[in-house]
Coordinates of C-alpha atoms in Angstrom, one line a residue:
Chain A
M276 CA -92.0 109.3 -150.4
N277 CA -91.1 105.9 -149.2
S278 CA -87.4 105.1 -149.0
M279 CA -87.8 101.8 -147.3
D280 CA -86.7 98.6 -148.9
T281 CA -87.9 96.6 -145.9
P282 CA -90.3 93.9 -147.0
K283 CA -93.8 94.9 -146.1
K284 CA -96.6 92.8 -144.6
L285 CA -99.6 95.0 -144.4
I286 CA -102.1 94.3 -141.7
Q287 CA -105.5 95.7 -141.3
L288 CA -106.6 96.3 -137.8
S289 CA -108.9 98.5 -135.8
K290 CA -107.5 101.2 -133.6
E291 CA -109.4 99.6 -130.7
D292 CA -107.7 96.2 -131.2
L293 CA -104.3 97.8 -131.6
L294 CA -104.7 99.7 -128.3
S295 CA -106.0 96.7 -126.4
A296 CA -103.1 94.6 -127.7
I297 CA -100.6 97.3 -126.6
N298 CA -102.4 97.6 -123.3
G299 CA -101.8 93.9 -122.7
L300 CA -98.0 94.3 -122.9
K301 CA -96.8 94.1 -119.3
D302 CA -93.4 95.7 -119.4
V303 CA -93.9 98.2 -122.2
S304 CA -95.4 101.6 -121.4
Y305 CA -97.1 103.7 -124.1
T306 CA -98.3 107.1 -124.9
V307 CA -100.9 108.1 -127.4
S308 CA -100.7 111.2 -129.6
P309 CA -104.0 113.0 -130.0
N310 CA -103.5 112.6 -133.8
F311 CA -104.0 108.8 -133.4
N312 CA -107.5 109.3 -132.1
D313 CA -108.8 112.0 -134.5
N314 CA -106.3 111.9 -137.4
A315 CA -106.5 115.7 -137.4
P316 CA -104.1 117.1 -140.1
G317 CA -100.8 118.7 -139.0
P318 CA -98.1 117.7 -136.6
G319 CA -100.2 118.0 -133.4
D320 CA -98.9 117.9 -129.9
N321 CA -95.1 117.5 -129.8
I322 CA -95.1 114.5 -127.5
I323 CA -91.9 112.9 -129.0
K324 CA -89.7 115.9 -127.8
R325 CA -90.7 115.2 -124.2
F326 CA -89.4 111.6 -124.6
M327 CA -86.3 112.5 -126.4
F328 CA -85.5 115.3 -124.0
P329 CA -87.5 114.9 -120.8
Q330 CA -87.2 118.0 -118.6
P331 CA -86.0 118.2 -116.1
E332 CA -83.8 115.2 -116.6
P333 CA -81.5 114.1 -113.8
L334 CA -77.9 113.6 -114.9
L335 CA -76.6 112.6 -111.5
F336 CA -77.4 112.9 -107.8
L337 CA -75.7 114.9 -105.1
E338 CA -75.4 113.8 -101.5
R339 CA -73.8 115.4 -98.4
E340 CA -71.1 113.2 -97.0
G341 CA -69.4 114.7 -94.0
K342 CA -68.9 118.4 -94.8
D343 CA -68.7 117.9 -98.5
M344 CA -71.3 117.4 -101.1
V345 CA -70.4 114.5 -103.5
H346 CA -71.6 113.2 -106.8
R347 CA -73.5 110.0 -107.1
P348 CA -74.6 108.0 -110.2
Y349 CA -77.7 107.0 -108.3
C350 CA -80.0 108.3 -105.5
V351 CA -80.5 106.2 -102.5
I352 CA -84.2 105.6 -101.7
S353 CA -84.6 104.7 -98.0
K354 CA -86.7 101.8 -96.9
S355 CA -90.1 102.4 -98.2
S356 CA -93.1 101.0 -99.9
L357 CA -91.0 100.8 -103.1
N358 CA -89.0 97.9 -101.9
P359 CA -89.9 96.7 -98.4
D360 CA -87.4 93.8 -98.4
D361 CA -84.4 96.1 -98.7
D362 CA -83.1 98.5 -96.2
T363 CA -82.2 100.8 -99.1
S364 CA -82.5 100.5 -102.8
H365 CA -80.5 102.2 -105.4
H366 CA -82.3 104.1 -108.1
T367 CA -79.9 104.5 -110.9
I368 CA -80.4 106.7 -113.9
S369 CA -80.1 103.8 -116.3
D370 CA -82.9 102.1 -114.4
T371 CA -85.3 104.6 -115.8
V372 CA -84.8 103.4 -119.3
A373 CA -87.7 101.3 -120.5
E374 CA -89.4 100.4 -123.7
T375 CA -92.1 102.9 -124.5
I376 CA -94.4 102.9 -127.5
I377 CA -95.1 106.4 -128.9
L378 CA -98.4 105.9 -130.8
G379 CA -99.5 108.1 -133.6
I380 CA -96.9 110.8 -134.2
R381 CA -96.5 112.3 -137.7
P382 CA -93.7 111.6 -140.2
C383 CA -92.1 115.0 -139.3
D384 CA -91.8 114.2 -135.7
A385 CA -90.6 110.7 -136.4
R386 CA -87.9 112.1 -138.5
S387 CA -86.8 114.5 -135.8
L388 CA -85.8 111.5 -133.7
W389 CA -83.6 110.4 -136.6
L390 CA -82.0 113.8 -136.9
N391 CA -81.5 114.3 -133.2
R392 CA -79.7 111.0 -133.0
L393 CA -77.1 112.4 -135.4
A394 CA -76.4 115.3 -133.1
C395 CA -76.8 113.6 -129.7
E396 CA -75.5 110.1 -130.2
E397 CA -72.5 110.7 -128.0
D398 CA -74.8 111.4 -125.1
N399 CA -75.2 108.0 -123.4
L400 CA -78.3 109.0 -121.5
F401 CA -80.0 110.2 -124.6
S402 CA -79.0 107.2 -126.7
R403 CA -80.1 104.7 -124.1
R404 CA -83.4 106.4 -123.7
V405 CA -84.3 106.7 -127.4
D406 CA -83.1 103.1 -127.9
G407 CA -86.1 102.2 -125.7
L408 CA -88.6 104.2 -127.9
I409 CA -90.8 102.3 -130.3
I410 CA -92.3 104.6 -132.8
F411 CA -95.8 103.9 -134.3
G412 CA -95.9 106.7 -136.9
L413 CA -99.2 107.8 -138.5
L414 CA -98.8 108.9 -142.1
C415 CA -100.5 112.1 -143.2
N416 CA -103.5 112.1 -145.5
K417 CA -103.2 115.8 -145.8
G418 CA -101.3 118.6 -144.1
L419 CA -101.9 122.1 -142.9
S420 CA -101.1 125.2 -144.8
T421 CA -98.0 125.6 -142.5
C422 CA -96.7 122.1 -143.2
F423 CA -93.6 122.0 -145.5
C424 CA -92.0 118.7 -144.8
E425 CA -91.4 118.0 -148.5
D426 CA -89.3 121.1 -148.9
V427 CA -86.8 119.9 -146.4
G428 CA -86.5 116.3 -147.6
G429 CA -89.4 114.6 -145.8
G430 CA -92.9 113.8 -146.8
H431 CA -96.4 112.9 -145.8
Q432 CA -95.7 109.2 -146.5
D433 CA -92.1 109.3 -145.2
V434 CA -91.5 106.4 -142.7
R435 CA -88.0 107.2 -141.7
G436 CA -87.5 107.2 -137.9
M437 CA -90.6 104.9 -137.5
D438 CA -90.6 101.3 -136.3
V439 CA -94.2 100.7 -137.4
A440 CA -96.0 102.8 -140.0
M441 CA -99.8 103.3 -139.8
I442 CA -102.4 104.7 -142.2
D443 CA -105.7 105.8 -140.9
D444 CA -108.4 104.5 -143.3
G445 CA -111.2 106.2 -141.4
D446 CA -114.0 104.6 -139.4
G447 CA -111.4 103.5 -136.8
E448 CA -109.6 101.2 -139.2
L449 CA -105.8 101.2 -139.6
R450 CA -103.4 99.6 -142.1
L451 CA -100.0 99.1 -140.5
W452 CA -96.7 97.4 -141.3
A453 CA -93.3 97.1 -139.6
V454 CA -90.5 99.3 -141.1
S455 CA -87.7 98.3 -138.8
K456 CA -86.4 95.3 -136.9
K457 CA -87.8 96.8 -133.7
G458 CA -91.1 97.2 -135.5
L459 CA -91.1 93.5 -136.5
Y460 CA -90.3 92.5 -132.9
I461 CA -93.0 94.6 -131.4
L462 CA -95.7 93.5 -133.9
N463 CA -94.7 89.9 -133.2
R464 CA -95.0 90.5 -129.5
L465 CA -98.4 92.1 -130.0
G466 CA -99.5 89.0 -131.9
I467 CA -100.1 91.0 -135.0
Y468 CA -97.3 89.4 -137.0
E469 CA -97.2 85.6 -136.5
D470 CA -93.9 83.8 -135.9
D471 CA -93.8 82.2 -139.3
I472 CA -93.8 85.5 -141.2
I473 CA -91.2 87.2 -139.0
D474 CA -88.2 85.1 -140.1
G475 CA -88.7 86.0 -143.8
L476 CA -89.2 89.6 -143.1
M477 CA -86.4 90.0 -140.6
E478 CA -83.8 89.0 -143.2
G479 CA -84.4 92.1 -145.4
A480 CA -85.2 94.4 -142.5
T481 CA -83.0 97.4 -141.6
D482 CA -82.5 99.3 -138.5
N483 CA -84.6 102.2 -139.7
S484 CA -83.1 104.7 -137.4
H485 CA -80.0 104.7 -139.7
E486 CA -81.9 104.8 -142.9
K487 CA -80.4 107.4 -145.3
V488 CA -82.3 110.6 -146.1
G489 CA -83.4 111.0 -149.6
D490 CA -82.6 113.7 -152.1
C491 CA -83.6 117.2 -151.4
S492 CA -82.8 120.1 -153.7
L493 CA -82.9 122.6 -150.8
L494 CA -80.2 120.6 -149.0
D495 CA -77.9 120.7 -152.1
E496 CA -78.6 124.4 -152.6
L497 CA -77.8 125.3 -149.0
M498 CA -74.8 123.1 -148.9
S499 CA -73.2 124.9 -151.8
K500 CA -73.7 128.4 -150.3
D501 CA -70.7 130.1 -148.7
M502 CA -71.1 130.2 -145.0
L503 CA -69.8 133.6 -144.3
T504 CA -71.7 135.2 -147.2
L505 CA -74.9 133.8 -145.7
Y506 CA -73.8 134.9 -142.3
N507 CA -73.2 138.4 -143.5
A508 CA -76.3 138.8 -145.6
P509 CA -78.1 142.0 -144.9
F510 CA -81.6 140.5 -144.5
W511 CA -80.8 139.3 -140.9
Q512 CA -81.1 142.9 -139.9
D513 CA -84.8 142.9 -140.9
I514 CA -85.6 139.6 -139.3
K515 CA -83.9 140.7 -136.1
D516 CA -86.1 143.8 -135.9
S517 CA -89.3 141.8 -135.7
C518 CA -88.1 138.9 -133.5
L519 CA -88.9 139.2 -129.8
N520 CA -86.3 136.5 -128.8
C521 CA -89.1 134.9 -126.9
G522 CA -87.7 131.4 -127.7
A523 CA -91.1 129.9 -128.4
C524 CA -89.8 128.5 -131.8
T525 CA -86.9 126.7 -130.1
F526 CA -89.1 125.1 -127.4
L527 CA -91.7 123.9 -130.0
C528 CA -89.1 122.7 -132.4
P529 CA -88.6 119.0 -132.5
T530 CA -85.0 119.4 -133.7
C531 CA -83.9 122.0 -131.2
Y532 CA -81.9 120.0 -128.6
C533 CA -79.9 122.7 -126.8
F534 CA -79.9 122.4 -123.1
D535 CA -78.7 123.9 -119.8
I536 CA -77.4 122.1 -116.8
Q537 CA -78.0 123.3 -113.2
D538 CA -77.6 121.9 -109.7
E539 CA -80.5 121.7 -107.3
A540 CA -79.5 121.0 -103.7
Y541 CA -81.5 121.2 -100.6
G542 CA -79.9 120.3 -97.3
K543 CA -78.2 116.9 -97.6
V544 CA -79.4 115.9 -101.0
G545 CA -79.6 117.3 -104.5
R546 CA -79.3 116.5 -108.2
R547 CA -77.8 117.8 -111.3
I548 CA -80.4 118.3 -113.9
R549 CA -80.7 119.4 -117.5
Y550 CA -83.5 121.1 -119.2
W551 CA -84.3 122.8 -122.4
D552 CA -82.4 126.0 -123.2
S553 CA -82.7 128.4 -126.1
C554 CA -80.1 130.2 -128.2
M555 CA -82.6 133.0 -128.3
F556 CA -81.7 134.0 -124.8
P557 CA -78.7 136.4 -124.1
L558 CA -77.6 134.3 -121.1
F559 CA -77.1 131.3 -123.3
T560 CA -73.6 132.5 -124.4
L561 CA -72.7 134.9 -121.6
H562 CA -69.2 134.4 -120.3
A563 CA -68.3 134.7 -116.6
S564 CA -66.1 137.7 -117.6
G565 CA -69.2 139.6 -118.9
H566 CA -68.2 139.2 -122.5
N567 CA -71.0 137.8 -124.7
P568 CA -70.3 136.5 -128.2
R569 CA -74.0 136.7 -129.1
G570 CA -74.8 139.6 -127.0
E571 CA -76.9 141.4 -129.6
K572 CA -80.2 140.1 -130.9
I573 CA -79.1 139.8 -134.5
Y574 CA -76.5 137.2 -133.5
R575 CA -79.1 135.1 -131.8
V576 CA -81.8 135.3 -134.4
R577 CA -79.3 134.5 -137.1
N578 CA -77.9 131.6 -135.1
R579 CA -81.2 129.8 -135.0
F580 CA -81.6 129.8 -138.7
M581 CA -78.0 129.3 -139.6
H582 CA -77.8 126.4 -137.3
K583 CA -80.7 124.6 -138.9
F584 CA -80.0 125.5 -142.5
K585 CA -76.2 125.8 -142.7
Y586 CA -74.1 124.8 -139.6
F587 CA -76.0 121.5 -139.1
I588 CA -75.6 120.7 -142.8
E589 CA -71.8 121.4 -142.5
R590 CA -71.6 118.9 -139.6
F591 CA -74.1 116.2 -140.5
S592 CA -75.0 116.7 -144.2
H593 CA -78.7 117.2 -143.3
I594 CA -81.1 120.0 -142.7
S595 CA -82.0 120.3 -139.1
C596 CA -85.7 121.0 -139.8
V597 CA -88.5 118.6 -140.4
G598 CA -91.0 121.1 -141.8
C599 CA -93.6 120.6 -139.1
G600 CA -94.4 124.3 -139.2
R601 CA -95.0 124.7 -135.4
C602 CA -92.8 127.7 -135.3
I603 CA -94.8 129.3 -138.0
I604 CA -98.1 128.6 -136.2
H605 CA -96.9 129.9 -132.8
C606 CA -94.5 132.8 -133.6
P607 CA -96.1 135.8 -131.9
V608 CA -94.7 138.2 -134.6
N609 CA -95.4 135.9 -137.6
I610 CA -91.9 135.1 -138.6
D611 CA -92.3 132.4 -141.2
V612 CA -89.3 130.1 -141.5
R613 CA -90.2 129.4 -145.1
E614 CA -89.6 133.0 -145.9
V615 CA -86.3 133.0 -144.2
I616 CA -85.3 129.9 -146.2
G617 CA -86.3 131.8 -149.3
L618 CA -84.0 134.7 -148.3
M619 CA -81.2 132.3 -147.6
R620 CA -81.7 130.7 -151.0
A621 CA -81.6 134.0 -152.8
V622 CA -78.1 134.8 -151.4
S623 CA -75.5 134.3 -154.1
Chain B
M1087 CA -65.3 111.3 -125.2
K1088 CA -66.0 107.7 -124.4
K1089 CA -65.7 107.2 -120.8
D1090 CA -65.3 103.9 -119.1
N1091 CA -67.3 104.9 -116.1
I1092 CA -70.0 103.5 -113.9
L1093 CA -73.2 103.3 -115.9
D1094 CA -71.5 104.9 -118.8
N1095 CA -72.8 108.3 -117.9
N1096 CA -71.1 111.2 -119.8
Y1097 CA -72.0 113.6 -117.0
L1098 CA -70.6 111.7 -114.0
P1099 CA -67.2 113.2 -112.9
F1100 CA -64.3 111.4 -111.4
A1101 CA -64.4 111.7 -107.6
A1102 CA -61.4 113.9 -106.6
R1103 CA -60.2 116.1 -103.8
I1104 CA -58.0 119.1 -103.4
E1105 CA -54.5 118.2 -102.3
D1106 CA -52.9 121.6 -102.4
I1107 CA -53.8 125.2 -103.1
V1108 CA -51.3 128.0 -104.2
I1109 CA -52.4 131.6 -104.3
E1110 CA -50.9 132.7 -107.5
S1111 CA -51.7 136.4 -107.8
E1112 CA -51.3 139.3 -105.4
D1113 CA -55.0 140.1 -105.5
G1114 CA -56.0 136.5 -104.6
S1115 CA -58.1 136.2 -107.8
L1116 CA -56.0 133.4 -109.1
K1117 CA -55.4 130.1 -107.3
T1118 CA -53.8 126.9 -108.5
F1119 CA -55.4 123.8 -107.2
K1120 CA -53.6 120.5 -107.1
I1121 CA -56.3 117.8 -107.5
V1122 CA -55.9 114.1 -106.9
F1123 CA -58.4 111.4 -107.7
E1124 CA -60.1 109.4 -104.9
D1125 CA -59.8 106.2 -106.9
E1126 CA -56.4 105.1 -108.0
A1127 CA -57.9 103.2 -110.9
D1128 CA -59.5 106.3 -112.3
W1129 CA -56.1 108.1 -112.1
E1130 CA -54.3 105.2 -113.8
K1131 CA -56.6 105.6 -116.8
W1132 CA -56.3 109.4 -117.0
R1133 CA -54.4 110.7 -120.0
H1134 CA -54.5 114.2 -121.3
E1135 CA -52.7 116.3 -123.9
P1136 CA -51.4 119.8 -123.4
G1137 CA -54.1 122.2 -124.3
Q1138 CA -57.0 120.1 -123.1
F1139 CA -59.4 121.2 -120.4
A1140 CA -61.7 119.5 -117.8
M1141 CA -64.9 120.4 -116.1
L1142 CA -64.4 121.0 -112.4
S1143 CA -67.5 120.1 -110.6
V1144 CA -68.6 121.5 -107.2
A1145 CA -71.6 119.4 -106.2
G1146 CA -74.5 121.7 -105.5
K1147 CA -73.0 124.6 -107.5
G1148 CA -72.2 123.3 -110.9
E1149 CA -69.3 122.8 -113.3
A1150 CA -66.8 125.2 -114.9
P1151 CA -64.5 124.4 -117.8
I1152 CA -60.9 125.0 -116.7
G1153 CA -57.7 124.4 -118.8
I1154 CA -55.4 121.7 -117.5
A1155 CA -52.2 123.4 -116.3
S1156 CA -50.2 120.3 -115.5
S1157 CA -48.3 118.5 -118.1
P1158 CA -49.1 114.9 -119.1
Y1159 CA -45.8 113.9 -117.4
E1160 CA -46.7 115.3 -114.0
R1161 CA -48.3 112.1 -112.6
D1162 CA -48.8 113.2 -109.0
G1163 CA -52.0 115.1 -109.6
L1164 CA -53.7 117.6 -111.9
L1165 CA -53.1 121.3 -111.7
F1166 CA -55.8 123.9 -112.5
T1167 CA -55.3 127.6 -112.2
V1168 CA -58.7 129.2 -111.6
N1169 CA -59.7 132.8 -111.9
R1170 CA -62.5 133.7 -109.5
A1171 CA -65.2 134.8 -111.8
G1172 CA -68.6 133.1 -111.5
V1173 CA -70.6 130.9 -109.2
V1174 CA -68.5 127.7 -109.5
T1175 CA -65.1 129.3 -109.5
T1176 CA -66.1 131.4 -106.5
A1177 CA -67.1 128.2 -104.7
L1178 CA -63.8 126.6 -105.7
H1179 CA -61.9 129.6 -104.3
E1180 CA -63.7 129.1 -101.0
M1181 CA -62.8 125.4 -100.7
A1182 CA -59.9 124.2 -98.5
V1183 CA -57.3 121.5 -98.9
G1184 CA -59.0 118.1 -98.5
A1185 CA -62.3 119.3 -99.9
R1186 CA -64.0 116.9 -102.4
L1187 CA -65.0 117.8 -105.9
G1188 CA -65.4 116.2 -109.4
V1189 CA -63.3 116.2 -112.5
R1190 CA -64.9 115.5 -115.8
G1191 CA -62.6 115.0 -118.8
P1192 CA -60.2 115.4 -120.3
L1193 CA -62.2 117.3 -122.9
G1194 CA -61.5 119.0 -126.2
N1195 CA -58.4 118.8 -128.4
G1196 CA -55.0 119.9 -127.4
F1197 CA -52.1 121.6 -129.2
P1198 CA -50.8 119.3 -131.9
V1199 CA -47.6 118.6 -130.1
D1200 CA -47.3 115.2 -131.8
G1201 CA -48.3 116.6 -135.2
D1202 CA -48.0 120.0 -136.8
L1203 CA -45.8 121.3 -134.0
K1204 CA -43.2 118.6 -134.2
G1205 CA -39.8 119.7 -135.5
K1206 CA -40.8 123.4 -135.5
N1207 CA -39.6 126.4 -133.7
I1208 CA -42.3 127.2 -131.2
V1209 CA -43.3 130.7 -130.1
I1210 CA -45.5 130.9 -127.1
I1211 CA -47.3 134.2 -126.6
A1212 CA -49.5 134.6 -123.5
G1213 CA -51.1 137.3 -121.5
G1214 CA -52.5 137.3 -118.0
F1215 CA -53.8 134.1 -116.5
A1216 CA -54.1 132.4 -120.0
F1217 CA -50.7 130.9 -119.5
T1218 CA -52.2 127.8 -117.8
T1219 CA -52.5 125.3 -120.7
L1220 CA -49.4 126.8 -122.2
R1221 CA -47.5 125.8 -119.0
A1222 CA -48.7 122.3 -119.7
T1223 CA -47.5 122.7 -123.3
L1224 CA -44.1 124.2 -122.4
L1225 CA -43.4 121.4 -119.9
Y1226 CA -44.3 118.9 -122.7
L1227 CA -41.9 120.7 -125.1
L1228 CA -39.1 120.7 -122.6
E1229 CA -39.7 117.0 -121.8
N1230 CA -39.3 116.2 -125.5
R1231 CA -36.8 119.0 -126.1
G1232 CA -35.1 117.2 -129.0
D1233 CA -38.4 117.1 -131.0
F1234 CA -38.6 120.8 -131.4
G1235 CA -36.5 123.7 -132.6
D1236 CA -36.1 127.0 -130.8
I1237 CA -38.5 127.7 -128.0
T1238 CA -39.5 131.3 -127.4
V1239 CA -41.9 132.4 -124.7
I1240 CA -43.3 135.9 -124.5
Y1241 CA -45.5 136.3 -121.4
G1242 CA -47.0 139.4 -119.9
A1243 CA -49.1 140.4 -116.9
R1244 CA -50.4 143.7 -115.5
T1245 CA -48.0 143.7 -112.5
P1246 CA -45.2 141.5 -111.2
G1247 CA -47.7 140.2 -108.6
M1248 CA -50.0 138.9 -111.3
L1249 CA -47.5 136.7 -113.1
L1250 CA -48.3 133.0 -112.8
Y1251 CA -45.8 130.2 -111.8
R1252 CA -43.1 132.7 -110.8
N1253 CA -40.8 130.1 -109.3
E1254 CA -40.9 128.0 -112.4
F1255 CA -40.2 131.1 -114.6
L1256 CA -37.0 131.6 -112.5
D1257 CA -36.0 128.0 -113.3
W1258 CA -36.8 128.4 -117.0
E1259 CA -34.8 131.7 -117.1
K1260 CA -31.7 129.7 -116.1
R1261 CA -32.0 127.4 -119.1
D1262 CA -30.2 128.3 -122.3
D1263 CA -32.7 126.4 -124.5
I1264 CA -35.6 128.8 -124.0
N1265 CA -35.8 132.4 -125.1
L1266 CA -37.8 133.9 -122.3
Y1267 CA -39.4 137.3 -122.4
V1268 CA -41.4 138.2 -119.3
T1269 CA -43.0 141.6 -119.3
I1270 CA -45.3 143.7 -117.1
D1271 CA -47.6 146.5 -118.3
R1272 CA -46.1 149.4 -116.4
E1273 CA -43.0 150.1 -114.4
A1274 CA -43.1 148.7 -110.9
E1275 CA -40.9 148.9 -107.9
G1276 CA -38.4 146.1 -107.7
W1277 CA -39.1 144.9 -111.2
H1278 CA -36.0 144.8 -113.4
G1279 CA -37.4 142.9 -116.3
L1280 CA -39.2 144.0 -119.5
V1281 CA -41.9 146.6 -119.4
G1282 CA -44.6 146.9 -122.0
F1283 CA -47.7 145.2 -123.4
V1284 CA -47.3 141.8 -125.0
P1285 CA -47.8 143.1 -128.6
Q1286 CA -45.0 145.6 -128.1
I1287 CA -42.7 142.9 -126.9
V1288 CA -43.7 140.7 -129.8
S1289 CA -42.8 143.5 -132.1
Q1290 CA -39.4 144.0 -130.5
V1291 CA -38.6 140.3 -130.4
N1292 CA -39.9 140.0 -133.9
P1293 CA -39.9 136.1 -134.0
S1294 CA -39.1 134.6 -137.4
P1295 CA -41.9 132.7 -139.1
E1296 CA -39.4 130.4 -140.7
G1297 CA -40.3 126.8 -139.8
A1298 CA -42.2 128.1 -136.8
R1299 CA -45.6 127.9 -135.1
A1300 CA -47.0 130.4 -132.6
L1301 CA -49.3 129.4 -129.8
I1302 CA -51.3 132.3 -128.5
C1303 CA -53.5 132.5 -125.4
G1304 CA -54.7 135.7 -123.8
P1305 CA -57.4 138.3 -123.6
P1306 CA -59.1 139.2 -126.9
I1307 CA -57.5 142.6 -126.9
M1308 CA -54.0 141.2 -126.6
I1309 CA -54.6 138.7 -129.4
K1310 CA -56.0 141.5 -131.6
F1311 CA -52.9 143.7 -131.2
T1312 CA -50.5 140.8 -131.4
M1313 CA -51.5 139.8 -134.8
P1314 CA -50.3 142.9 -136.8
P1315 CA -46.6 142.6 -135.6
L1316 CA -46.7 138.9 -136.5
E1317 CA -48.2 139.5 -139.9
K1318 CA -45.6 142.2 -140.5
A1319 CA -42.9 139.6 -139.7
G1320 CA -44.4 137.4 -142.4
W1321 CA -46.4 134.9 -140.3
Q1322 CA -49.3 133.1 -142.1
D1323 CA -52.6 132.3 -140.4
N1324 CA -52.0 128.6 -140.6
Q1325 CA -48.9 129.0 -138.4
V1326 CA -50.8 130.6 -135.6
Y1327 CA -52.7 128.5 -133.0
L1328 CA -55.3 130.1 -130.7
S1329 CA -57.1 128.5 -127.8
L1330 CA -60.7 129.7 -127.4
E1331 CA -62.9 130.1 -124.4
N1332 CA -66.7 130.0 -124.5
R1333 CA -69.4 129.4 -122.1
M1334 CA -69.8 125.6 -121.9
K1335 CA -72.1 123.2 -120.2
C1336 CA -72.0 119.6 -121.6
G1337 CA -68.4 119.6 -122.8
I1338 CA -69.2 117.0 -125.5
G1339 CA -70.5 119.2 -128.3
I1340 CA -74.2 119.0 -127.9
C1341 CA -75.7 121.6 -125.5
G1342 CA -75.0 124.5 -127.9
H1343 CA -73.6 127.1 -125.4
C1344 CA -70.1 127.2 -126.8
S1345 CA -71.0 127.0 -130.5
S1346 CA -69.4 129.5 -132.9
G1347 CA -70.9 128.9 -136.3
P1348 CA -70.7 125.2 -137.1
I1349 CA -68.1 124.4 -134.4
Y1350 CA -68.4 123.5 -130.8
V1351 CA -65.4 125.0 -128.9
C1352 CA -65.6 122.2 -126.3
K1353 CA -65.4 119.3 -128.7
D1354 CA -63.8 120.6 -131.9
G1355 CA -61.5 123.0 -129.9
P1356 CA -60.5 124.8 -127.9
V1357 CA -57.4 124.9 -130.1
F1358 CA -57.8 126.1 -133.6
T1359 CA -55.5 127.6 -136.3
R1360 CA -56.2 131.2 -137.1
A1361 CA -56.6 130.2 -140.7
F1362 CA -59.5 127.9 -139.7
L1363 CA -61.1 130.5 -137.5
N1364 CA -61.1 132.9 -140.5
T1365 CA -63.6 130.6 -142.2
I1366 CA -66.3 130.6 -139.6
P1367 CA -68.4 133.2 -137.9
Q1368 CA -66.5 134.8 -135.0
E1369 CA -68.8 134.2 -132.1
Y1370 CA -66.3 133.7 -129.3

């Protein structure tokens, strides 16, 4: 599936040449997915999640001033090798935002960036960080038996969420093209797109991160289901029995974005950090009073699936699942999200 | 929440300090903190609606979501009545006047004082220390008295010593434009007012649903038993507003802790009509 109407300019290039061009960019860092090197089928390592949601991520810094600890938007780095000319230098959180190329992630993971933007766009730190990401996506030649991107509205050839799309032709050769303005810009900077072709292409280019998701019958079907009927369906009882609430599925999931915030303070300094959390854990919803709205396992198991396949749809009109299948591969008790979807579908 | 703050960081609180502390309850578990901002410019920009909350931040301990007890018209500082319950609220209780802390907000929605409530008879029903944002609301109603019909307040606590804002209640009692019913759970020495649980008093007062809206805050058990007498009196679910509390972290509808079905209590609430809450899973 290719929903892009951006004009294409296909370029043939070896992986080696692309890497060396990227290497030559001074102010852009990059990270390479293992899929880029071997084109092994399947989603591979979930490197994009660590860029969307680094953990731990500092939200602010804490510093003792007199007898009180106070909040700071920056941490003060004392005179050091970092900046020998200054007595002190201020390291702000926004300073850490830089352009980073993510090279070789699959269409499912590229789409997770697009979906997470819907949910997290109000978070300035997230938005600033992902604005700096430049996605070189690698389209799939074939998938694994656990891949189901097409069922949830994606596809092996889906370029949404990417800035540059790449096809591995084997023998170290790539075909690539820009699918967003950011993609045009970076291919121009890399010397892959010459100046004279950019102008023409730029005109029709879109900001791919806001590209609309295509039709998906599962989405329509789930959208029309009554929320409380789904919620009260008896099959959750069976899924609950096998689930261990280990949280592996949530940590592997590229569209699970829930987090916790904690303070770390030692002596005079500290920081407030966020890190991944999971709705599978009882502490996630525990009130200070001792009351727990999702105190029983069935509530937590149901919440994960209902969030992805009903609640998120209610809020954003999209399924919060990209079909990467990582949760199927790694679930220690073999819960298969496709089977759960089937059960949800069967509810009338 | 779009905050015009340094670096545009949603998680950076306004620098503030404690200006005054009032011990509200006889057991010391409830204290009201008057909080002022360090930077006058921050305070100038601050606007909240009755029913909203803020994150109180104790650096090194964390943040806790606390309802704003002061009305938008009280411009000499913010009031927060805090129950000592977890790590952050315990740390707050140990802080003295002058101590510095952070305030992140205002967050969430408020009671629709400028919308659905306007022109209506208002029935406020509260139990225990849940009166905080209803104090803000009541003061708002009194400030704009002409915009609302009859105002009825039914408020209960376990003992006379657990009633919040006692001096203000004495003032409100003197007014003839509020129907005030203050009750305690059991007889107590020196108490000459009403005795009985909030739902019983609701049943006795039997407020009319005609052109009215009810605002209810209190422990789940109180809410549960308050609904039947209201229903008996003919109240519909869309006339009843509830304010929810859930565990919260980010306060901007992302982190997931306060979710109840498709809603985030911190962003979509904490105020909802009972009619709406009937349509979603009750995970609060």
